[in-house]
Amino acid sequence: MKKFVKHLLLGLLAIALLDFAIGSSLEHFYFKQDSGFQYRTTYSLNHVKDDLMIFGSSRANHHYVPHVFESELDVSCYNTGRDGTYFFYQTALLKTMLKRHRPKVIVYDFYGSFEYSQSDYDRLSSLLPYYEQHEEIQEVLALKGPFEKLKTLSKIYPYNSLLLNIIKGNMEFNKERSKDFKGYVPLPNVWNNTLEPLKTASEYQFDQNKLKAFEEFIYLCKKNNIELYVVVSPVFYEYESDFSIATCEKICSEQNIPFYDFTKNHAFLRKPEWYADILHLNQIGAKKFSGMIADSLQVNSGHLKK
Amino acid sequence: MNWQPTYAILIFFSTIVTYLCAYKIEKTEKKWHKKKYLIASLIINLSILFLFKYYNFFNTSVFGLLQELGIRVQLPNFKYLLPVGISFYTFQAVGYTIDVYRGDIKHEKHFGVYALFVSFFPQLVAGPIERAKNLLPQFKTYKKFDYEKAVVGVKLMVWGFFMKLVVADRLAIYVNSVYGNVEYHSSISLLTATLFFAVQIYCDFAGYSNIAIGCAKVMGFDLMTNFRRPYFAQSCAEFWQRWHISLSTWFRDYVYIPLGGNQVSKNRNYINILITFVVSGLWHGANWTFVIWGALNGFYQIVFKIFRFNPGKKGRKERRPFTYLSNIILTFVLICFSWIFFRADSFSHAFEIIKRMVSELGPIFIGDNSSFVYGIFGILLLFLKDGFDEFLPEKKIFFSSSYRSVRTLSYAVVVILIMMIGVFDGGQFIYFQF
């Protein structure tokens, strides 16, 4: 038994040493990236200083062109949108950012569902590299499960499955391949399918954590005197109603937050050539849409009125 | 499938029933009385299994058919979810009763020991389905810590976790996106997904088996080997001697042989094979797709038998490399084809997949590049290890090096790979559902 324990400990020691060495290298190169979506998250969390900020998922990332806002509103703008990230990510991002920078205006692109989905919790893994740096991230990651703290004892775990992305993010060619314009990533392709109707669930059980995260986002904006605009950007399908959008609208109305729903906007529903796919505008559509939002901000925003 | 603690009552009930029936079988002198208790045990245990696993399927299928014939009868559906591991412990308990009835083993007098046999935790939820003859005596021997066994056990567990987290769960991401949206995918993507699924299901289940066997070994217990590199089989018959061995032998001993096995006419033997495989398919799930999967595998066995094709019987040195390789590929292709039915949600889904596989040319869907690359890397590493174990068992490199430091380092690297590219989110063992 003694022999076994001794060898087991030696094995664990070898693993711990390898874990430390490899994990530290991954950490070093993760934060050394100067392009790609991981770099943009690091930049959003640790460096961004702009007055107008866009929050949301891939639809935020590909729909809002900071240069359009900058030229029309004379304000510095950054797009923090990231693919596949929803309520928890956005609230954690804002909470962390507020420690060092307070933007004047935030446009929150609403997409997602308030229904419980395990995959939405799994997606929080994208915040693991920042676990040690920020308390706010630790709070959110605790939602993933009770063992998250234990798992992060491993230096490698926060970078699980990121090896190839880290390598890419450190390559010079990636800057061209995955070009961004103050966070915004243009989509060049053109969608040429026809408009189709879509049925969504008419009612479901709310995930209280998601609701709480969204309401906390609103609360943080109010507390810090940040003007918040909630926008549902265009989609290229027709749906009669969406329970999550209706809920979002209700919350915004109760909290007195401006809410704009573009899903039924005829200008966008008639223009498949403005889309890259059913859910995302391409670079032409994004410019048009950003112009419309900028105009609206110019009229309504107390901070941005010229 | 469900984990509710109240379902422990079911396993306890099953344990009591089989314990008492086996006791009565042994105590009773008259053959008819013995048979009576055996039948009682079978009916009670299989009824519970039927109720939880097959009732709704039966209700929809049979009464659906009757409705087609104009007879309107409909029973309410059973609303409880399938308890995890029910098929495994039911088969283990039923196998024990049959063994006592046949006189192959003595009834276990100690209820605690017998209950431990039915509910032995490493293999309770997904097998291997152990035989009383092998496991019961092990519970009665004094267990002294065995260094060699414990080391082998830990290594098996590490490799099991690699198979599950690095290979199976990674490939599942691709398979789910392609099989979940068949209408958008080309033949090459569907072929890739099918190939990936073959590896995924192997790694999912063999991975779990390795963890269970390894865990038991650390505690000093020897469970039966459940997989022996099945994709190196040279025929479909050999495949079943390497795949889910504990279940295959269970069906052989308790279904195929009682039906008459091969000690009957040729035609009857073919029917016996078909029945055994269809029942095996049904054991895997209450869906017609599993029945087709079982029947297809039975059909392969029969065809191979008709043409007397069983090259697995030859020794390794007697085989010609080209013939050997082509046999492996042919078997693999046939097995992969049957996996389409196993994985598909319905009969029509399976046919849609097959139809698109032969008609929809187009580029391959990669999905997330990194995930795809990790998946391929995992497959390569898996087949490298399996290949060495299969073809060059005498080579002492990496995991079997004669140097302890090399062996330790090899396993440490596997652990690191698990942490680096293993999938830690939302995974489930496919075989839990059985």
XYZ file of C-alpha atoms in Angstrom:
740
model
C 0.000 0.000 0.000
C 2.823 2.389 0.960
C 4.525 1.698 -2.344
C 1.308 2.401 -4.228
C 0.675 5.662 -2.386
C 4.293 6.692 -2.980
C 4.068 6.011 -6.694
C 0.647 7.607 -6.923
C 1.997 10.743 -5.279
C 5.000 10.718 -7.617
C 2.629 10.404 -10.561
C 0.495 13.241 -9.231
C 3.608 15.338 -8.690
C 4.679 14.742 -12.301
C 1.177 15.757 -13.417
C 1.227 18.843 -11.175
C 4.598 19.943 -12.565
C 3.493 19.405 -16.146
C 0.221 21.161 -15.381
C 2.030 24.159 -13.947
C 4.560 24.399 -16.778
C 2.059 23.913 -19.606
C -0.677 25.957 -17.931
C 1.684 28.889 -17.319
C 2.805 28.805 -20.956
C -0.777 28.731 -22.140
C -1.615 31.619 -19.840
C 1.348 33.636 -21.126
C 0.462 33.103 -24.755
C -3.269 33.565 -24.172
C -2.723 37.094 -22.894
C -0.069 37.776 -25.538
C -2.621 37.382 -28.363
C -3.150 40.526 -30.365
C -5.944 39.357 -32.632
C -8.983 37.103 -32.581
C -12.033 36.821 -30.381
C -10.127 35.923 -27.221
C -7.977 39.009 -27.601
C -11.128 41.100 -27.977
C -12.505 39.724 -24.700
C -9.231 40.533 -22.926
C -9.269 44.003 -24.440
C -12.903 44.549 -23.449
C -12.282 43.443 -19.882
C -8.935 45.036 -19.218
C -8.267 47.906 -21.605
C -11.319 49.401 -23.259
C -11.880 53.131 -22.580
C -14.573 54.185 -25.014
C -17.701 56.183 -24.204
C -20.139 54.241 -26.343
C -20.039 50.478 -26.023
C -21.903 47.680 -27.726
C -22.747 44.549 -25.737
C -24.175 41.275 -26.969
C -23.556 38.046 -28.833
C -22.432 37.434 -32.406
C -25.318 39.571 -33.595
C -23.888 42.521 -31.667
C -20.437 41.745 -32.931
C -21.400 41.660 -36.613
C -24.149 44.296 -36.630
C -22.687 47.413 -35.041
C -19.919 49.278 -36.847
C -18.061 51.528 -34.364
C -16.739 53.811 -37.139
C -20.300 54.679 -38.133
C -21.141 55.710 -34.568
C -17.859 57.586 -34.201
C -18.339 59.612 -37.359
C -22.035 60.328 -36.809
C -21.987 60.965 -33.083
C -18.457 62.172 -32.489
C -17.952 59.681 -29.700
C -15.397 56.881 -29.230
C -17.000 53.472 -29.614
C -16.008 49.824 -29.044
C -17.922 46.649 -29.871
C -17.538 43.975 -27.154
C -19.917 41.477 -28.812
C -18.730 37.891 -28.868
C -20.171 34.846 -30.620
C -22.276 32.517 -28.497
C -22.266 34.649 -25.377
C -25.426 35.673 -23.605
C -26.714 37.194 -20.348
C -24.109 35.858 -17.911
C -21.149 36.843 -20.055
C -22.420 40.358 -20.719
C -23.199 41.095 -17.074
C -19.816 39.727 -15.943
C -18.111 41.812 -18.615
C -19.843 45.028 -17.554
C -19.294 44.378 -13.867
C -15.584 43.776 -14.391
C -15.149 46.710 -16.750
C -16.860 49.120 -14.358
C -14.017 48.682 -11.885
C -11.811 50.840 -14.085
C -13.969 52.482 -16.743
C -17.494 53.863 -16.974
C -18.881 54.287 -20.482
C -21.524 56.964 -21.111
C -23.823 54.914 -23.305
C -24.333 51.185 -23.795
C -26.254 49.545 -26.602
C -27.270 46.048 -25.507
C -28.136 43.819 -28.426
C -30.685 41.402 -27.037
C -30.553 37.868 -28.319
C -31.106 34.656 -26.444
C -33.711 32.959 -24.413
C -34.689 33.177 -20.761
C -35.385 29.453 -20.845
C -33.027 27.170 -18.914
C -30.352 25.626 -21.072
C -27.317 23.781 -19.764
C -25.305 24.838 -22.799
C -25.634 28.493 -21.744
C -23.858 27.598 -18.515
C -21.252 25.571 -20.401
C -20.521 28.602 -22.557
C -19.264 30.425 -19.476
C -16.004 28.520 -19.994
C -14.936 31.399 -22.233
C -14.440 33.441 -19.035
C -12.232 30.865 -17.298
C -8.903 32.480 -18.343
C -9.952 35.561 -16.328
C -10.948 33.604 -13.230
C -7.870 34.499 -11.217
C -7.826 38.150 -12.254
C -11.375 39.179 -11.463
C -13.662 38.449 -8.533
C -16.693 39.300 -10.671
C -15.808 36.503 -13.065
C -15.456 34.065 -10.161
C -19.004 34.895 -9.026
C -20.421 34.190 -12.475
C -18.382 31.037 -13.015
C -19.714 29.656 -9.734
C -22.990 29.209 -11.652
C -21.304 26.541 -13.774
C -21.184 24.153 -10.846
C -19.914 23.679 -7.319
C -16.550 22.270 -8.409
C -15.406 25.130 -10.589
C -13.143 26.545 -7.881
C -11.567 23.146 -7.387
C -11.053 22.671 -11.117
C -9.262 25.981 -11.412
C -6.540 24.634 -9.114
C -5.238 23.249 -12.383
C -3.323 25.789 -14.408
C -4.320 24.094 -17.642
C -8.072 23.853 -16.999
C -8.899 27.513 -17.764
C -7.289 27.033 -21.191
C -8.979 23.718 -21.909
C -9.554 23.292 -25.663
C -7.962 26.661 -26.412
C -4.530 25.509 -27.546
C -5.073 25.930 -31.294
C -6.880 29.250 -30.855
C -4.043 30.542 -28.702
C -1.509 29.521 -31.339
C -3.580 31.230 -34.031
C -4.066 34.361 -31.932
C -0.307 34.722 -31.647
C 0.317 34.419 -35.371
C 0.843 37.494 -37.466
C -1.391 36.209 -40.292
C -4.358 36.035 -37.915
C -4.567 39.825 -37.828
C -5.487 39.783 -41.507
C -7.509 36.581 -41.371
C -9.603 37.607 -38.396
C -9.678 41.346 -38.857
C -11.722 43.475 -36.493
C -12.567 47.154 -36.493
C -12.734 48.247 -32.879
C -14.279 44.915 -32.027
C -16.640 44.771 -35.013
C -16.048 41.841 -37.380
C -17.603 42.341 -40.823
C -19.276 39.439 -42.594
C -18.743 39.713 -46.356
C -21.008 36.973 -47.740
C -24.539 37.495 -49.040
C -27.622 35.500 -48.065
C -29.941 34.822 -50.945
C -32.656 32.618 -49.520
C -36.284 33.453 -49.159
C -38.033 34.700 -46.058
C -39.461 31.912 -43.931
C -41.856 31.934 -41.006
C -40.660 30.757 -37.606
C -42.569 29.423 -34.652
C -41.079 29.852 -31.202
C -42.169 28.418 -27.880
C -45.085 30.447 -26.625
C -44.256 29.914 -22.974
C -41.643 28.182 -20.846
C -40.145 28.013 -17.397
C -37.856 30.961 -16.712
C -34.250 30.461 -15.740
C -34.136 32.803 -12.765
C -30.338 33.145 -13.050
C -30.672 34.538 -16.563
C -33.396 36.941 -15.531
C -31.283 38.058 -12.588
C -28.254 38.586 -14.817
C -30.232 40.723 -17.251
C -31.804 42.777 -14.482
C -28.410 43.208 -12.853
C -27.076 44.599 -16.116
C -29.842 47.204 -16.094
C -29.251 47.952 -12.412
C -25.495 48.450 -12.950
C -26.142 50.869 -15.803
C -28.615 52.869 -13.746
C -26.361 52.910 -10.706
C -23.454 54.222 -12.763
C -25.518 56.726 -14.698
C -24.949 54.924 -17.997
C -27.606 55.400 -20.668
C -28.753 51.952 -21.725
C -30.515 51.099 -24.973
C -31.798 47.581 -25.528
C -32.045 46.629 -29.178
C -33.219 43.471 -30.897
C -31.444 43.675 -34.222
C -32.909 42.411 -37.517
C -33.293 38.745 -38.458
C -34.214 37.295 -41.827
C -37.195 35.265 -40.736
C -40.676 36.216 -39.813
C -41.933 35.204 -36.451
C -45.221 36.113 -34.987
C -44.016 36.521 -31.436
C -41.149 35.535 -29.230
C -41.680 34.997 -25.537
C -38.144 36.084 -24.615
C -38.362 39.317 -26.611
C -41.760 40.053 -25.077
C -40.309 39.445 -21.609
C -37.331 41.654 -22.362
C -39.631 44.412 -23.591
C -41.721 44.138 -20.441
C -38.665 44.391 -18.174
C -37.361 47.382 -20.143
C -40.710 49.105 -19.950
C -40.894 48.538 -16.175
C -37.368 49.841 -15.750
C -37.921 52.738 -18.128
C -35.211 51.596 -20.546
C -35.560 52.418 -24.269
C -36.287 49.243 -26.217
C -36.127 48.862 -30.000
C -37.277 45.731 -31.794
C -36.043 45.509 -35.414
C -37.223 41.968 -36.032
C -40.319 43.224 -37.836
C -38.662 46.111 -39.604
C -39.804 46.015 -43.238
C -36.671 47.661 -44.573
C -34.649 44.672 -43.391
C -37.210 41.988 -44.122
C -37.222 42.961 -47.796
C -33.456 42.901 -48.203
C -31.863 39.449 -48.127
C -28.797 41.041 -49.700
C -28.153 42.816 -46.399
C -27.712 39.502 -44.606
C -24.825 37.044 -44.350
C -27.085 34.336 -42.952
C -30.485 34.081 -41.394
C -29.373 35.634 -38.103
C -26.557 37.954 -39.128
C -26.301 41.086 -41.222
C -23.410 41.315 -43.631
C -21.147 44.363 -43.845
C -23.606 46.296 -46.025
C -26.550 45.558 -43.740
C -24.436 46.295 -40.649
C -23.550 49.774 -41.952
C -27.196 50.578 -42.714
C -28.320 49.273 -39.348
C -25.561 51.076 -37.436
C -26.574 54.292 -39.212
C -30.180 53.824 -38.082
C -29.161 53.184 -34.477
C -26.770 56.140 -34.539
C -29.581 58.412 -35.791
C -31.829 57.183 -33.039
C -29.162 57.762 -30.399
C -28.565 61.236 -31.720
C -32.207 62.077 -31.212
C -32.777 60.359 -27.880
C -29.510 60.252 -25.967
C -28.821 62.889 -23.377
C -25.110 62.146 -23.482
C -24.689 62.001 -27.246
C -26.900 64.789 -28.510
C -24.867 67.216 -30.587
C -33.204 8.181 -17.941
C -33.190 9.397 -14.385
C -31.165 9.436 -11.182
C -33.961 9.818 -8.603
C -32.984 8.297 -5.226
C -36.429 6.678 -4.938
C -35.467 4.408 -7.827
C -33.150 2.632 -5.367
C -36.359 0.905 -4.230
C -36.516 -0.794 -7.626
C -33.050 -2.275 -7.419
C -33.737 -3.330 -3.816
C -36.968 -5.002 -4.884
C -35.237 -6.746 -7.765
C -32.517 -7.935 -5.388
C -35.045 -9.351 -2.895
C -37.088 -11.083 -5.580
C -34.117 -12.767 -7.236
C -32.580 -13.653 -3.859
C -35.769 -15.343 -2.651
C -36.479 -17.064 -5.947
C -32.943 -18.430 -6.161
C -33.237 -19.633 -2.546
C -36.493 -21.430 -3.367
C -35.081 -22.887 -6.589
C -32.205 -24.452 -4.697
C -34.329 -25.636 -1.759
C -37.076 -27.201 -3.838
C -36.603 -30.730 -5.069
C -39.197 -30.933 -7.800
C -38.114 -29.686 -11.199
C -41.509 -28.131 -11.893
C -41.346 -26.109 -8.687
C -37.866 -24.938 -9.561
C -39.152 -23.822 -12.921
C -42.067 -22.061 -11.269
C -39.753 -19.908 -9.161
C -37.509 -19.205 -12.125
C -40.480 -18.065 -14.187
C -41.725 -15.929 -11.284
C -38.342 -14.231 -11.030
C -38.167 -13.652 -14.774
C -41.702 -12.297 -14.984
C -41.317 -9.902 -12.048
C -37.925 -8.544 -13.127
C -38.670 -8.311 -16.799
C -42.070 -6.718 -16.061
C -40.399 -3.897 -14.173
C -37.990 -3.445 -17.068
C -40.889 -3.573 -19.510
C -42.919 -1.037 -17.575
C -40.163 1.538 -17.350
C -38.451 0.950 -20.659
C -40.838 -0.587 -23.187
C -44.405 0.117 -22.101
C -44.786 3.446 -23.896
C -43.117 2.054 -27.019
C -45.415 -0.970 -26.937
C -48.435 1.228 -26.278
C -47.730 3.509 -29.222
C -46.616 0.784 -31.641
C -49.174 -1.938 -30.987
C -52.185 0.271 -30.436
C -51.097 2.442 -33.348
C -51.146 -0.672 -35.509
C -54.543 -1.718 -34.166
C -55.864 1.725 -34.904
C -54.718 1.313 -38.503
C -56.868 -1.823 -38.566
C -59.828 0.094 -37.233
C -59.600 -1.118 -33.627
C -59.516 1.835 -31.294
C -57.850 0.970 -27.993
C -55.454 3.256 -26.202
C -53.871 2.891 -22.784
C -52.480 5.896 -20.899
C -48.737 6.441 -21.187
C -46.401 5.690 -18.274
C -44.935 8.974 -17.128
C -41.883 7.902 -15.126
C -38.427 8.277 -16.635
C -36.132 5.317 -17.195
C -34.060 4.604 -14.067
C -30.340 4.655 -14.795
C -28.747 1.213 -15.130
C -32.024 -0.734 -14.919
C -31.183 -2.910 -17.944
C -27.784 -3.752 -16.510
C -28.746 -4.770 -12.994
C -31.903 -6.542 -14.168
C -29.858 -8.692 -16.549
C -27.259 -9.361 -13.873
C -29.925 -10.449 -11.371
C -31.832 -12.516 -13.950
C -28.590 -14.186 -15.087
C -27.904 -15.161 -11.471
C -31.332 -16.780 -11.066
C -30.893 -18.748 -14.303
C -27.424 -19.900 -13.192
C -28.861 -21.179 -9.891
C -31.689 -22.908 -11.760
C -29.238 -24.587 -14.105
C -27.115 -25.676 -11.158
C -24.102 -23.777 -12.464
C -23.764 -21.938 -9.157
C -24.993 -22.342 -5.593
C -27.504 -19.878 -4.169
C -25.721 -17.118 -2.242
C -26.955 -17.397 1.344
C -25.626 -14.088 2.593
C -28.152 -11.452 1.490
C -25.663 -8.610 1.928
C -23.127 -10.302 -0.351
C -25.814 -10.954 -2.942
C -27.100 -7.371 -2.729
C -23.533 -6.185 -3.253
C -23.311 -8.361 -6.355
C -26.403 -6.732 -7.870
C -25.469 -3.199 -6.899
C -21.652 -3.235 -7.072
C -21.135 0.461 -7.769
C -18.323 0.564 -10.373
C -20.385 -1.386 -12.900
C -23.908 -0.737 -11.679
C -24.997 1.938 -14.138
C -23.370 0.800 -17.388
C -21.838 -2.612 -16.945
C -19.992 -4.804 -17.607
C -22.812 -7.232 -16.820
C -20.986 -9.527 -14.424
C -21.537 -13.226 -13.859
C -22.265 -14.453 -10.379
C -19.717 -17.230 -10.878
C -16.973 -14.645 -11.294
C -17.969 -11.892 -8.905
C -19.680 -13.517 -5.909
C -16.641 -15.553 -4.786
C -14.529 -12.397 -4.948
C -16.710 -10.728 -2.313
C -15.961 -13.538 0.085
C -12.222 -13.635 -0.146
C -10.128 -11.492 2.142
C -8.877 -8.511 0.158
C -5.316 -7.497 0.817
C -4.055 -4.458 -1.015
C -2.509 -5.612 -4.291
C 0.009 -3.109 -5.647
C 0.141 -4.536 -9.174
C -3.631 -4.665 -9.475
C -4.047 -1.133 -8.162
C -1.527 0.216 -10.677
C -3.248 -1.573 -13.549
C -6.574 -0.220 -12.244
C -5.430 3.391 -12.135
C -3.971 3.093 -15.644
C -7.205 1.616 -16.964
C -9.146 4.475 -15.411
C -6.842 7.089 -16.923
C -7.189 5.541 -20.370
C -10.943 5.242 -19.868
C -11.209 8.950 -19.102
C -9.108 9.703 -22.187
C -11.440 7.627 -24.364
C -14.492 9.294 -22.928
C -13.454 12.932 -22.527
C -10.922 13.410 -25.300
C -12.351 11.176 -27.993
C -16.038 10.357 -27.425
C -17.276 13.709 -26.156
C -15.210 15.637 -28.690
C -16.537 13.625 -31.618
C -20.057 13.935 -30.210
C -19.969 17.680 -30.905
C -19.493 17.034 -34.627
C -21.862 14.075 -34.788
C -24.651 15.985 -33.014
C -24.368 18.973 -35.304
C -24.433 16.877 -38.481
C -27.017 14.247 -37.447
C -29.109 16.981 -35.833
C -29.363 18.928 -39.108
C -29.169 16.266 -41.800
C -30.954 18.413 -44.370
C -28.060 20.888 -44.481
C -25.226 18.371 -44.864
C -23.470 16.745 -47.781
C -22.626 13.083 -48.223
C -19.022 13.600 -47.145
C -20.114 15.286 -43.903
C -22.614 12.512 -43.207
C -19.991 9.854 -43.894
C -17.559 11.637 -41.602
C -20.217 11.932 -38.887
C -21.029 8.220 -39.198
C -17.368 7.305 -38.966
C -17.002 9.609 -35.980
C -20.064 8.094 -34.349
C -18.572 4.615 -34.682
C -15.517 5.814 -32.787
C -17.604 7.901 -30.390
C -19.800 5.038 -29.243
C -16.799 2.744 -28.901
C -14.930 5.276 -26.776
C -18.004 6.210 -24.777
C -18.782 2.695 -23.710
C -15.315 1.134 -23.678
C -14.177 4.254 -21.819
C -16.828 3.700 -19.157
C -16.000 -0.010 -18.993
C -12.323 0.785 -18.477
C -13.158 3.217 -15.683
C -15.442 0.660 -14.017
C -13.002 -2.229 -14.405
C -10.100 -0.028 -13.274
C -12.003 1.274 -10.255
C -12.910 -2.274 -9.209
C -9.309 -3.394 -9.724
C -7.976 -0.699 -7.386
C -10.246 -2.228 -4.743
C -8.962 -5.690 -5.617
C -11.833 -6.985 -7.770
C -11.525 -8.402 -11.265
C -14.381 -7.579 -13.620
C -14.579 -9.159 -17.041
C -13.034 -7.478 -20.078
C -15.791 -5.812 -22.040
C -14.043 -4.604 -25.217
C -11.061 -5.970 -27.112
C -10.305 -3.468 -29.874
C -13.508 -4.322 -31.816
C -12.694 -2.310 -34.925
C -9.818 -4.647 -35.704
C -12.275 -7.517 -36.097
C -12.043 -9.390 -39.387
C -15.668 -10.421 -39.542
C -18.970 -9.429 -37.995
C -18.903 -12.603 -35.908
C -15.511 -11.639 -34.550
C -16.742 -8.085 -33.965
C -19.295 -9.408 -31.473
C -16.586 -11.389 -29.726
C -14.799 -8.088 -29.144
C -17.680 -5.647 -28.609
C -19.586 -5.379 -25.321
C -18.437 -8.898 -24.496
C -20.376 -9.127 -21.246
C -23.681 -8.403 -23.002
C -22.916 -10.535 -26.075
C -22.052 -13.537 -23.934
C -25.127 -12.898 -21.777
C -27.335 -13.120 -24.844
C -25.399 -16.164 -26.040
C -25.813 -18.002 -22.745
C -29.319 -16.960 -21.758
C -31.095 -16.428 -25.100
C -29.239 -18.014 -28.026
C -28.314 -21.328 -26.384
C -31.745 -21.859 -24.719
C -33.285 -21.312 -28.169
C -31.204 -24.223 -29.386
C -28.094 -22.340 -30.490
C -26.416 -24.113 -33.391
C -27.478 -27.587 -32.236
C -30.516 -27.394 -34.498
C -31.233 -27.309 -38.218
C -29.523 -24.650 -40.322
C -32.665 -22.623 -40.855
C -33.639 -22.797 -37.192
C -30.116 -21.715 -36.292
C -30.456 -18.650 -38.533
C -33.750 -17.806 -36.857
C -32.103 -18.191 -33.449
C -29.357 -15.787 -34.485
C -31.887 -13.271 -35.753
C -34.030 -13.484 -32.609
C -30.973 -13.022 -30.384
C -29.822 -9.938 -32.248
C -33.295 -8.394 -32.437
C -33.690 -8.870 -28.669
C -30.236 -7.355 -28.212
C -31.333 -4.387 -30.322
C -34.461 -3.983 -28.241
C -32.377 -4.180 -25.062
C -30.497 -1.094 -26.263
C -33.626 0.983 -26.596
C -37.367 1.057 -27.057
C -37.361 2.247 -30.631
C -37.735 0.585 -34.018
C -34.318 1.936 -35.005
C -32.699 -0.324 -32.396
C -34.720 -3.285 -33.643
C -33.478 -2.624 -37.186
C -29.941 -2.207 -35.890
C -30.168 -5.584 -34.134
C -31.780 -7.278 -37.119
C -29.138 -5.886 -39.452
C -26.365 -7.262 -37.276
C -28.144 -10.606 -37.124
C -28.465 -10.542 -40.894
C -24.704 -9.955 -41.233
C -24.031 -12.965 -39.009
C -26.304 -15.160 -41.080
C -24.814 -14.052 -44.409
C -21.281 -14.542 -43.108
C -22.324 -17.960 -41.835
C -23.913 -18.974 -45.129
C -20.717 -18.092 -46.960
C -18.634 -19.663 -44.187
C -16.731 -16.432 -43.815
C -14.997 -16.389 -40.463
C -11.382 -15.349 -41.020
C -10.993 -14.327 -37.364
C -10.406 -17.998 -36.588
C -7.032 -17.944 -38.338
C -3.945 -17.032 -36.367
C -2.263 -13.687 -36.978
C 0.731 -15.221 -38.718
C -1.416 -17.169 -41.184
C -3.055 -14.063 -42.582
C -2.048 -12.238 -45.729
C -1.727 -8.509 -44.979
C -3.940 -7.352 -47.857
C -6.721 -9.856 -47.154
C -6.430 -9.091 -43.481
C -6.762 -5.349 -44.044
C -9.643 -5.700 -46.505
C -11.512 -7.953 -44.051
C -11.106 -5.354 -41.328
C -12.303 -2.577 -43.621
C -15.291 -4.582 -44.884
C -16.350 -5.415 -41.341
C -15.892 -1.822 -40.239
C -17.989 -0.507 -43.131
C -20.821 -2.944 -42.400
C -20.790 -2.124 -38.707
C -20.708 1.621 -39.464
C -23.743 1.217 -41.692
C -25.647 -0.428 -38.861
C -24.642 2.408 -36.507
C -26.695 4.806 -38.655
C -29.850 3.102 -37.361
C -28.500 3.057 -33.826
C -27.859 6.806 -33.828
C -30.806 8.026 -35.907
C -33.855 9.390 -34.093
C -36.295 7.480 -36.247
C -36.583 5.173 -39.193
C -37.238 8.047 -41.590
C -34.294 9.984 -40.156
C -32.022 6.988 -40.847
C -33.274 6.727 -44.415
C -32.830 10.443 -44.962
C -29.202 10.074 -43.818
C -28.571 7.124 -46.140
C -30.295 8.880 -49.047
C -28.219 12.023 -48.644
C -25.072 9.975 -48.189
C -25.354 8.657 -51.716
C -26.890 11.654 -53.413
C -25.771 14.956 -51.925
C -22.311 15.828 -53.092
C -20.781 18.911 -51.547
C -18.004 20.240 -49.369
C -17.281 18.810 -45.958
C -18.675 20.600 -42.925
C -15.930 21.209 -40.394
C -17.760 23.240 -37.755
C -15.371 24.514 -35.153
C -11.904 23.994 -36.694
C -10.141 23.429 -33.392
C -12.684 20.919 -32.181
C -12.415 19.000 -35.458
C -8.629 18.873 -35.200
C -8.755 17.707 -31.553
C -11.204 15.003 -32.603
C -8.914 13.721 -35.348
C -5.953 13.865 -32.981
C -7.862 11.835 -30.392
C -8.813 9.204 -32.992
C -5.200 8.906 -34.161
C -3.908 8.466 -30.635
C -6.602 5.920 -29.857
C -5.882 3.821 -32.934
C -2.148 4.109 -32.337
C -2.525 2.584 -28.883
C -5.089 0.012 -29.985
C -2.915 -0.783 -33.018
C 0.152 -1.438 -30.861
C -1.870 -3.562 -28.429
C -3.380 -5.537 -31.305
C -0.492 -6.051 -33.673
C 2.660 -5.482 -31.672
C 1.857 -6.548 -28.116
C 5.444 -7.620 -27.639
C 6.758 -4.051 -28.268
C 7.619 -2.459 -24.965
C 7.129 1.207 -25.641
C 5.294 4.068 -23.944
C 2.546 2.595 -21.761
C 4.161 -0.823 -21.620
C 7.792 0.285 -21.567
C 10.106 -1.717 -19.363
C 11.163 1.574 -17.754
C 8.827 2.695 -15.009
C 9.669 6.366 -15.587
C 8.602 6.112 -19.258
C 5.367 4.375 -18.286
C 4.587 6.953 -15.620
C 5.376 9.828 -17.955
C 3.222 8.321 -20.706
C 0.217 8.217 -18.392
C 1.013 11.692 -17.046
C 0.921 12.961 -20.641
C -2.466 11.295 -21.123
C -3.770 13.077 -18.004
C -2.406 16.376 -19.330
C -4.059 15.738 -22.693
C -7.351 15.103 -20.905
C -7.017 18.448 -19.136
C -5.953 20.253 -22.302
C -8.358 18.948 -24.889
C -10.906 16.853 -22.999
C -14.510 18.033 -23.069
C -15.665 18.907 -19.561
C -19.064 20.360 -20.318
C -22.404 18.631 -20.371
C -21.182 15.137 -21.251
C -23.128 11.983 -20.519
C -22.297 8.377 -21.053
C -24.467 7.109 -23.911
C -24.754 3.734 -22.239
C -26.294 5.180 -19.056
C -29.554 5.255 -20.983
C -29.666 1.504 -21.286
